[in-house]
Coordinates of C-alpha atoms in Angstrom, one line a residue:
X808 CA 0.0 0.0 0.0
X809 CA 2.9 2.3 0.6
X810 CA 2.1 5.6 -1.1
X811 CA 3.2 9.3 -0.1
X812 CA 0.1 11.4 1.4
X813 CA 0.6 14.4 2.8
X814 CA -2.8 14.2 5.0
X815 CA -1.6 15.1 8.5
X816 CA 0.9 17.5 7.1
X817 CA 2.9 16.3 9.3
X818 CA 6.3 13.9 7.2
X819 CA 6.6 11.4 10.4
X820 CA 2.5 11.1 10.3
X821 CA 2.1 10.9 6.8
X822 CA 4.6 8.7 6.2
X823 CA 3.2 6.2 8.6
X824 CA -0.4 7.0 7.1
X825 CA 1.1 6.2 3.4
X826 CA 2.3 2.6 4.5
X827 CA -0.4 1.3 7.4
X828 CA -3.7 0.2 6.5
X829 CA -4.7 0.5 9.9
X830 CA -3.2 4.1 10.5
X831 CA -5.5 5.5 7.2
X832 CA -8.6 3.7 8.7
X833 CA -7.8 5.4 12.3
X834 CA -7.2 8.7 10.9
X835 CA -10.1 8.6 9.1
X836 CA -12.4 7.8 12.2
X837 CA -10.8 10.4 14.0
X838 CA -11.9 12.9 11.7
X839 CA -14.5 14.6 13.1
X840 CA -14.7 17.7 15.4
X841 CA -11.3 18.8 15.1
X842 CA -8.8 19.7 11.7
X843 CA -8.5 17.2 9.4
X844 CA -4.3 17.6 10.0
X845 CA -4.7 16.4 13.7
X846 CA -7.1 13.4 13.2
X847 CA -4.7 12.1 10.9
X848 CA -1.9 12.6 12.9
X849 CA -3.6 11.2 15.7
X850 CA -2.6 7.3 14.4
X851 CA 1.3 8.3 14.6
X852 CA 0.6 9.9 17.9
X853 CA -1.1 6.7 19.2
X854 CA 2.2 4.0 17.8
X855 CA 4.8 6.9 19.7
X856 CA 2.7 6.3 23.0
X857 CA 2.3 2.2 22.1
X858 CA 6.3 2.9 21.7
X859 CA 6.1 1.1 18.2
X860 CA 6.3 2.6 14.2
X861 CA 2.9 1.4 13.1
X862 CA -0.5 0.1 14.7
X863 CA -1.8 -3.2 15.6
X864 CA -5.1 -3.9 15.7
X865 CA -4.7 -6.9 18.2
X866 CA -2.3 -5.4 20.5
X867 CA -5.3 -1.6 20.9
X868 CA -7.9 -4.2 20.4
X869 CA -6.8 -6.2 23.4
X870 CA -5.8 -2.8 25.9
X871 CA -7.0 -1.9 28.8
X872 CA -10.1 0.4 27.9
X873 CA -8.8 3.2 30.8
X874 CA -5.0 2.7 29.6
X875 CA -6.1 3.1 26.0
X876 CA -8.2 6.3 27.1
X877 CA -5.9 7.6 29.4
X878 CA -3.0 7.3 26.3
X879 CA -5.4 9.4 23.7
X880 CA -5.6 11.8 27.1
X881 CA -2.2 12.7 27.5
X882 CA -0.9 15.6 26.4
X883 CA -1.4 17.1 24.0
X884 CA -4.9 14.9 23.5
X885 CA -5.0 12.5 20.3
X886 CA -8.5 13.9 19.7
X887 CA -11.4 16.9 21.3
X888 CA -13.0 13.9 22.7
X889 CA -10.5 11.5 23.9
X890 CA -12.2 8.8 26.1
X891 CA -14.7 8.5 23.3
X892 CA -12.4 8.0 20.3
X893 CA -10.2 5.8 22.3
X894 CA -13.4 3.7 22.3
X895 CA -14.1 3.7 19.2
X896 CA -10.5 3.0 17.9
X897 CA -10.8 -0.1 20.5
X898 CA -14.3 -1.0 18.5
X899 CA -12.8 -0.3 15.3
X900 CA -9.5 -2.6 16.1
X901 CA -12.0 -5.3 17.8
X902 CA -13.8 -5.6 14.2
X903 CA -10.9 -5.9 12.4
X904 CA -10.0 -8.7 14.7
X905 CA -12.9 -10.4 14.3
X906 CA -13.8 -10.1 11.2
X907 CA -10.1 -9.7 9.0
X908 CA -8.0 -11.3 11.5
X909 CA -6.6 -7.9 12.5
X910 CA -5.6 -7.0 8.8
X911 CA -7.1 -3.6 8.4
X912 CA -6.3 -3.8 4.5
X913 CA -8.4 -6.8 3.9
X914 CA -11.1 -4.5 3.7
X915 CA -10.3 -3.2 0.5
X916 CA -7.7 -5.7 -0.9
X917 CA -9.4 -8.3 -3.4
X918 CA -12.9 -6.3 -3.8
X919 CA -13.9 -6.1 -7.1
X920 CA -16.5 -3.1 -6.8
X921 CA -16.9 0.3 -5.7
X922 CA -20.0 -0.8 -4.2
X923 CA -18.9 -4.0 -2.1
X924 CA -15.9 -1.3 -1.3
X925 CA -18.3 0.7 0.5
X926 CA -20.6 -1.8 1.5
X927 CA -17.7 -3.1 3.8
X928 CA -16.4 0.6 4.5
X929 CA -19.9 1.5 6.0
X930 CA -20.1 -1.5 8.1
X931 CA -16.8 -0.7 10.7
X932 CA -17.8 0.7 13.1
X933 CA -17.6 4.5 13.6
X934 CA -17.8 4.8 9.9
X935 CA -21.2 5.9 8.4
X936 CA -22.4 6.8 4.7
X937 CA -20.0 9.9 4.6
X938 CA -17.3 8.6 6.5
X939 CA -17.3 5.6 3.9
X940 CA -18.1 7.5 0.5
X941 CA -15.4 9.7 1.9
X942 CA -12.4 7.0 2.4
X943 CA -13.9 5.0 -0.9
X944 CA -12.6 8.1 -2.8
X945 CA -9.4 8.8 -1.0
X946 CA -8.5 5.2 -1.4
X947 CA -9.3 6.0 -5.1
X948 CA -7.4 9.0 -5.5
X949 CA -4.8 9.1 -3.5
X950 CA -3.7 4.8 -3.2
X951 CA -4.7 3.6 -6.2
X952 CA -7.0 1.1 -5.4
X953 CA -9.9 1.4 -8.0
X954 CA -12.2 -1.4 -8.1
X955 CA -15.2 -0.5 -11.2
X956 CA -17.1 2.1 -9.8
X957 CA -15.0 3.4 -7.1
X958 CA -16.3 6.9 -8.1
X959 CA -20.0 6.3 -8.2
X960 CA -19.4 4.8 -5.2
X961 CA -17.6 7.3 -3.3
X962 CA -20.6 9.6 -4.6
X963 CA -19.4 13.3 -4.6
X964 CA -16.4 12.8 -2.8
X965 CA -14.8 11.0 -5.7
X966 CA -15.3 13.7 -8.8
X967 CA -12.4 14.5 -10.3
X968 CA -10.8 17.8 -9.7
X969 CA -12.8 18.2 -6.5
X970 CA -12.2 19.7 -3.2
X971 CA -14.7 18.6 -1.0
X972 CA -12.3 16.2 1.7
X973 CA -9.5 14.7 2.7
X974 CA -9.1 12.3 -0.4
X975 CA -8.4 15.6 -2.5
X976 CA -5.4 16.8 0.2
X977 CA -2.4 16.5 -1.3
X978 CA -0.6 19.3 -0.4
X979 CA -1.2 22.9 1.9
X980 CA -2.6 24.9 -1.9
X981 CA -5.4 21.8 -1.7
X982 CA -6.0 21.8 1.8
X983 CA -6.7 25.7 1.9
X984 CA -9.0 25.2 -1.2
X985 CA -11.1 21.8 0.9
X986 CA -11.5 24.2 4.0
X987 CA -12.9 26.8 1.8
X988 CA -15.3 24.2 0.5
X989 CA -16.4 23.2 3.9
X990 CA -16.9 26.9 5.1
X991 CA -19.0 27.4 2.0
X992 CA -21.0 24.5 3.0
X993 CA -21.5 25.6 6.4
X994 CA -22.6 29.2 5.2
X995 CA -25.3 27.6 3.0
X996 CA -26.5 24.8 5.4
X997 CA -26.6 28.0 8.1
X998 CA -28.6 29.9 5.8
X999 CA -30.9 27.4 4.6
X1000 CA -32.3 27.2 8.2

């Protein structure tokens, strides 16, 4: 899978998210309620604290739920909401387990359709319609894996030439451009009510 991403903006943290299945599924959950650039450095963060260079979904599957919390909780936090994401990395990790034998890039590896893509994206927990349609079209875009109809799949989110999330980040110029697109959303959602 090793690709160069420059989500986190962050070298150390991308690098990690270009080469761990498990680090670009994390990063991915964590994104919500705080900037994109600090949910995905939030999977490098959590291997420094496990004292190790990637994740493993058995070994933060398998923690103590108040160690795991109280790691996110350190300073400075992995996420706004600690003790809740630490959960839900501990849910997500569990999954994996269970159902991939702790391989986080089974999910994607083999599928032949954008659809059975995010049939299996939407069904880890934490990850919803958005969150899936989201990380079909970053896996698209920026790590080449492109079952047939990856694009319709990842809905919006995977138009070419758009900036509308983190799948289109590939540099600071794009980022500025995707948090433009998300105030502009805001402004018209806020105005609509």
């Amino acid at each position: 899978m090793a690709t160069k991403v420059q989500l986190a903006q962050r070298p150390e943290a991308d690098e990690l998210l270009g080469r761990s299945p498990l680090a670009a599924l994390v990063g991915m959950l964590l994104d919500q309620q705080v900037p994109m650039e600090w949910a995905f450095t939030g999977p490098y963060t959590i291997a420094q604290r496990l004292g190790s260079d990637d994740l493993d979904a058995h070994e933060i599957a398998a923690y103590d739920p108040e160690r795991f919390a109280a790691l996110l909780s350190e300073k400075p936090a992995v996420h706004r909401y600690p003790g809740s994401m630490a959960k839900r990395v501990q849910q997500l990790c569990q999954y994996l387990v269970e159902n991939y034998d702790g391989d986080a890039e089974r999910v994607w590896k083999g599928v032949d359709s954008g659809k059975e893509l995010f049939k299996r994206l939407n069904g880890l927990p934490g990850y919803g319609k958005q969150k899936a349609q989201i990380f079909v079209a970053l896996l698209g875009k920026q790590y080449g894996i492109q079952p047939d109809g990856w694009r319709e799949a990842a809905g919006a989110y995977g138009e070419q030439g758009s900036h509308r999330s983190v799948a289109d980040i590939t540099g600071p110029e794009s980022l500025a451009k995707v948090r433009a697109f998300k105030q502009e959303m805001k402004s018209a959602a806020k105005n609509a009510r």
